[in-house]
Short mmCIF file of C-alpha atoms in Angstrom, two decimals:
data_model
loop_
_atom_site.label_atom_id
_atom_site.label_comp_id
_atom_site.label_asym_id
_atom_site.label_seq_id
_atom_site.Cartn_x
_atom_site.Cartn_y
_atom_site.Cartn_z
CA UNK A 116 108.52 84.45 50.62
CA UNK A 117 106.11 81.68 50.28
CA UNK A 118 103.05 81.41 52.05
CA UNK A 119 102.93 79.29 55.24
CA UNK A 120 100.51 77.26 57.13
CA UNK A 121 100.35 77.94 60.87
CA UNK A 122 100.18 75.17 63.35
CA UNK A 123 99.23 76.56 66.84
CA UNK A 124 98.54 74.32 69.68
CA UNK A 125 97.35 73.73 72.34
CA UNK A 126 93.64 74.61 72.13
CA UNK A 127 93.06 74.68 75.99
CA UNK A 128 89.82 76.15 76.38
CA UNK A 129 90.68 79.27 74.94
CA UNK A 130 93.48 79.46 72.24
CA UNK A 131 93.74 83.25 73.26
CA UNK A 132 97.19 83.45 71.35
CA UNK A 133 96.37 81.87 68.39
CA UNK A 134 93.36 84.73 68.44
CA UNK A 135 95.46 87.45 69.06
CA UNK A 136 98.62 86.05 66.76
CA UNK A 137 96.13 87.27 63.41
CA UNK A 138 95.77 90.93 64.35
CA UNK A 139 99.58 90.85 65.39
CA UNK A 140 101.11 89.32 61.99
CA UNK A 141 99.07 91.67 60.24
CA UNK A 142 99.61 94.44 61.56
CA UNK A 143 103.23 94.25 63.56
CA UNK A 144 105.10 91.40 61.62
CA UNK A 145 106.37 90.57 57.87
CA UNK A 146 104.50 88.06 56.45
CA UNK A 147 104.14 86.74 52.82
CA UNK A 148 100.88 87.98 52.38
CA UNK A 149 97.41 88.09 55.14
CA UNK A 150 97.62 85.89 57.26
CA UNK A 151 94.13 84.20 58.33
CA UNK A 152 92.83 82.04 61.20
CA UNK A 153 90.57 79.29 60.57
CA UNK A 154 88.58 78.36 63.65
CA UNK A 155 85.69 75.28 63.75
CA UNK A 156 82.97 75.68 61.31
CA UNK A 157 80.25 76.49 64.21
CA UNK A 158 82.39 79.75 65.49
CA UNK A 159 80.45 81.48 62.76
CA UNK A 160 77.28 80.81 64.58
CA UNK A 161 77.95 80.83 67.96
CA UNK A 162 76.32 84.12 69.90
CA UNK A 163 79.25 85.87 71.37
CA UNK A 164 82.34 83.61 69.76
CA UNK A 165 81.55 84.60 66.60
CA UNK A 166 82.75 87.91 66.69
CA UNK A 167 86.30 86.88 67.06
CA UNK A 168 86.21 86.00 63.49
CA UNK A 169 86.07 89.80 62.95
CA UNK A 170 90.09 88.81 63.14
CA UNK A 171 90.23 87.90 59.52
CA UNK A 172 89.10 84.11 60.34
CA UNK A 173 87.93 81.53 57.37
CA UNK A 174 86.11 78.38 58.09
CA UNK A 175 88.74 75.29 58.61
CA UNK A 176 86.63 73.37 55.83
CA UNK A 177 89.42 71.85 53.10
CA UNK A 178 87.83 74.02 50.24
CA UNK A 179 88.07 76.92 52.50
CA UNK A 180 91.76 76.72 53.29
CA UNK A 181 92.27 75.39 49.48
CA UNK A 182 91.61 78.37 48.40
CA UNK A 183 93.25 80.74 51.20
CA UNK A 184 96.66 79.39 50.20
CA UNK A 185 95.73 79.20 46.56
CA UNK A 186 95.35 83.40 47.15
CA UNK A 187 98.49 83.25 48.53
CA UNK A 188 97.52 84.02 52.04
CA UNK A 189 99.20 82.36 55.14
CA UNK A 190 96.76 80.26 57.13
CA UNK A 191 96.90 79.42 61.12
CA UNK A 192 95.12 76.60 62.42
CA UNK A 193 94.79 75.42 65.76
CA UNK A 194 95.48 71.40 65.17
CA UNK A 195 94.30 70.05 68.38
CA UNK A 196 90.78 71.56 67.80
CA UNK A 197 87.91 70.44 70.00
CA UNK A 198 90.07 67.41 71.80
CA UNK A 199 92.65 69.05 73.44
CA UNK A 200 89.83 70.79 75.31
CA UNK A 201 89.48 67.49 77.09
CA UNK A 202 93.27 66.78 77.29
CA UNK A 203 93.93 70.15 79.97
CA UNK A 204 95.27 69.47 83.30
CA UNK A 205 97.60 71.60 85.66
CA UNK A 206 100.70 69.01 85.31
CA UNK A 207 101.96 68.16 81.69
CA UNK A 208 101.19 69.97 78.55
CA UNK A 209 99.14 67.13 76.63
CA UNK A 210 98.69 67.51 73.45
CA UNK A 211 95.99 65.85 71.09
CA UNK A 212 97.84 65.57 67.61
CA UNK A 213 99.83 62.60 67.94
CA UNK A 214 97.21 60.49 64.92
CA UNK A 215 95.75 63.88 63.47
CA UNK A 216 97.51 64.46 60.20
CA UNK A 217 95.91 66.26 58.22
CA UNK A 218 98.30 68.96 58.60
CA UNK A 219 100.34 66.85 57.07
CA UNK A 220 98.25 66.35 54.31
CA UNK A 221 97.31 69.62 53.14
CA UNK A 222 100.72 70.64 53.42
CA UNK A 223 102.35 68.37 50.90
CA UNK A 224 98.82 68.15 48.30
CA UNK A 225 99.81 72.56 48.65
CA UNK A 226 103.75 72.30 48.68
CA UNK A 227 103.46 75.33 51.36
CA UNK A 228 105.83 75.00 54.14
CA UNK A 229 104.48 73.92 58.24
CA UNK A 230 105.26 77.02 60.94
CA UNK A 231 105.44 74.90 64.35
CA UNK A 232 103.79 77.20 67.00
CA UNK A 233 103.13 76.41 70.80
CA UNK A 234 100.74 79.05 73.28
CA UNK A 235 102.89 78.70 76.75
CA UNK A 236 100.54 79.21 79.11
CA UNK A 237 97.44 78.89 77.17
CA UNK A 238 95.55 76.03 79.27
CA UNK A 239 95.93 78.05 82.20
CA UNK A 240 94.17 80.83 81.53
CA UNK A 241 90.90 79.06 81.81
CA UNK A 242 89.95 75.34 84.83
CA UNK A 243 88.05 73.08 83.11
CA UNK A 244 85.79 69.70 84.00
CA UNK A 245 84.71 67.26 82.00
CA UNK A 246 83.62 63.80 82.63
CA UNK A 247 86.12 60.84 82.84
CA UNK A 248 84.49 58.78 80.49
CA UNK A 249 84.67 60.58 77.41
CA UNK A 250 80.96 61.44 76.99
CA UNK A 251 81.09 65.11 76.87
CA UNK A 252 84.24 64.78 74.11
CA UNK A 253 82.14 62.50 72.38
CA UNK A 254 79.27 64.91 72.07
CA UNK A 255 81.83 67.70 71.14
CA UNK A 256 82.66 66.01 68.61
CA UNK A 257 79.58 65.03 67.27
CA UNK A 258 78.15 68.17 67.79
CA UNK A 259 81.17 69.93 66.79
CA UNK A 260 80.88 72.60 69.96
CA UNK A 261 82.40 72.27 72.91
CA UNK A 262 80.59 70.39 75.94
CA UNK A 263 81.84 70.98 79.07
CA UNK A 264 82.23 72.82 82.43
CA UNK A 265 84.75 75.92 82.83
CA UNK A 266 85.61 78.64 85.46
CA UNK A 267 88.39 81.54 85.43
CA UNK A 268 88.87 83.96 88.52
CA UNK A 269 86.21 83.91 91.05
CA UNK A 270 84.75 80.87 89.60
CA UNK A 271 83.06 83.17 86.56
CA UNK A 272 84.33 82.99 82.85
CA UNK A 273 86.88 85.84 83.30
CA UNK A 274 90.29 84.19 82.38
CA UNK A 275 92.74 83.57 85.21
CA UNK A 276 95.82 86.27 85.53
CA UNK A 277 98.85 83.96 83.19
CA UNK A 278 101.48 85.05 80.86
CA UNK A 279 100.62 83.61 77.69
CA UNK A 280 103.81 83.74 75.10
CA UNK A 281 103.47 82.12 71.53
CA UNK A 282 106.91 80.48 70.62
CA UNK A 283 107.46 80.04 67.27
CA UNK A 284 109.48 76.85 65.77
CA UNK A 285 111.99 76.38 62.69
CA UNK A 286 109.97 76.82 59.11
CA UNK A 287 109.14 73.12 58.03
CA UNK A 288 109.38 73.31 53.97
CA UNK A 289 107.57 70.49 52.60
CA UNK A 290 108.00 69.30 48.72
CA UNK A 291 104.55 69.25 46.44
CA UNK A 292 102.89 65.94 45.81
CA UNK A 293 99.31 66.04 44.46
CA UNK A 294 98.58 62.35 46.11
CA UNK A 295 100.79 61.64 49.06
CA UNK A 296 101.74 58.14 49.82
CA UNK A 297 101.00 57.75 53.80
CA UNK A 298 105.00 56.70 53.97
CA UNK A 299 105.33 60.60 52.91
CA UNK A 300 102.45 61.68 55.15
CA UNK A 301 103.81 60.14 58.15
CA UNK A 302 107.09 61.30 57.46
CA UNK A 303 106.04 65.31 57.46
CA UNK A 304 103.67 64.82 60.46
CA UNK A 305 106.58 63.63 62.60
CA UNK A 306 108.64 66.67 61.32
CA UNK A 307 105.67 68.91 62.26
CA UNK A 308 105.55 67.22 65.76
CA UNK A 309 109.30 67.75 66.40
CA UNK A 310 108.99 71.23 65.50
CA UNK A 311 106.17 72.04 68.06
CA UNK A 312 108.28 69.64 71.10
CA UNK A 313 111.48 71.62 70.05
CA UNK A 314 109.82 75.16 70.25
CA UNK A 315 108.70 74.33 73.79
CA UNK A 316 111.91 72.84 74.94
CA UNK A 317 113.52 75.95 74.22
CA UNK A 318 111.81 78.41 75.60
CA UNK A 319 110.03 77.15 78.58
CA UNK A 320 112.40 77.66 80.93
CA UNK A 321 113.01 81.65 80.39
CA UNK A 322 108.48 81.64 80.48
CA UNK A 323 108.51 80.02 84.03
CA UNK A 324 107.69 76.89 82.86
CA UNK A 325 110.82 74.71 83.12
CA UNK A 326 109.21 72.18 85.07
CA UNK A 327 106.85 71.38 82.30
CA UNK A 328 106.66 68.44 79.83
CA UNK A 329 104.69 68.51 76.77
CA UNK A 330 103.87 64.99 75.00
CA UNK A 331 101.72 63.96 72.73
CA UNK A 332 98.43 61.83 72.31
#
């Protein structure tokens, strides 16, 4: 019955599941309360994009999600954000979390419990090229908007035909602290990572997707 904080990855780049998981937990599944999606900051103000936050979506500033959970609303976040754009290919699932923990963080300064999520099937809806020396991630980031070149079916930006299936981990409940030491930060963000690799390993190979491996960087 308490509210939860959603951790979907990965972004790929187009987290259609984590997109279409808001309008679903609202309106199809029990939930302690709304639950909300909190996409980059620029979303707002991006021509097009910006009408997916029509989807009950907050900005993923710390004030902003502060004071979701304070309202007792459950939150979703997509944690690899902006890098795991860069980090698609068509072999492994790679996943760009492995030193971003602020999950982590927020999660022990709100005592709300972690919901490990993984989109099978998400970074194939959508090819992708970037350059291999980092410059376009580095202006991403910078910029905080993607840079970058993608393609779906017939080379346009029409999604390729996939099966996309959110699996949904073991509920990671997390004590209160209001300054965590990074011993206790460390500790939850490992817990957080095992829940997302443990969701995947069991359910991949009834998606198609047994041949997979998913590790982090």
């Amino acid at each position: 019955n308490t509210p939860w904080i959603g951790v979907g990855v990965p972004h790929g780049v187009m987290p259609f599941a984590n997109v279409l998981s808001i309008p679903a937990v609202n309106s199809f599944l029990y939930a302690p309360g709304p639950f909300v999606g909190a996409p980059a900051s620029v979303l707002f103000h991006t021509p097009f994009l910006r009408y997916l936050t029509l989807f009950h979506a907050v900005s993923v500033s710390r004030q902003s999600l502060l004071r979701e959970l304070d309202a007792g609303h459950n939150v979703g976040i997509v944690a690899d954000g902006i890098a795991g754009i860069f980090k698609c290919n068509h072999d492994d699932e790679v996943v760009a979390l492995k030193d971003r923990k602020g999950i982590a963080r927020l999660a022990l300064r709100t005592g709300r419990p972690v919901l490990p999520c993984y989109s099978v099937g998400n970074t194939e809806a959508f090819s992708a090229w970037y350059d291999r020396w980092g410059v376009m991630e580095w202006l991403s980031r910078k910029m905080q908007a993607s840079v970058f070149v993608y393609w779906g079916r017939f080379f346009l930006p029409i999604p390729h035909r996939v099966n996309i299936t959110m699996v949904i981990g073991d509920l990671i409940e997390v004590g209160q602290t209001a300054d965590p030491t990074p011993e206790m930060v460390d500790e939850v963000h490992e817990r957080v990572l095992a829940g997302i690799q443990a969701a995947f390993d069991a359910h991949k190979a009834a998606l198609g997707w047994g041949h997979k491996k998913m590790r982090f960087v």
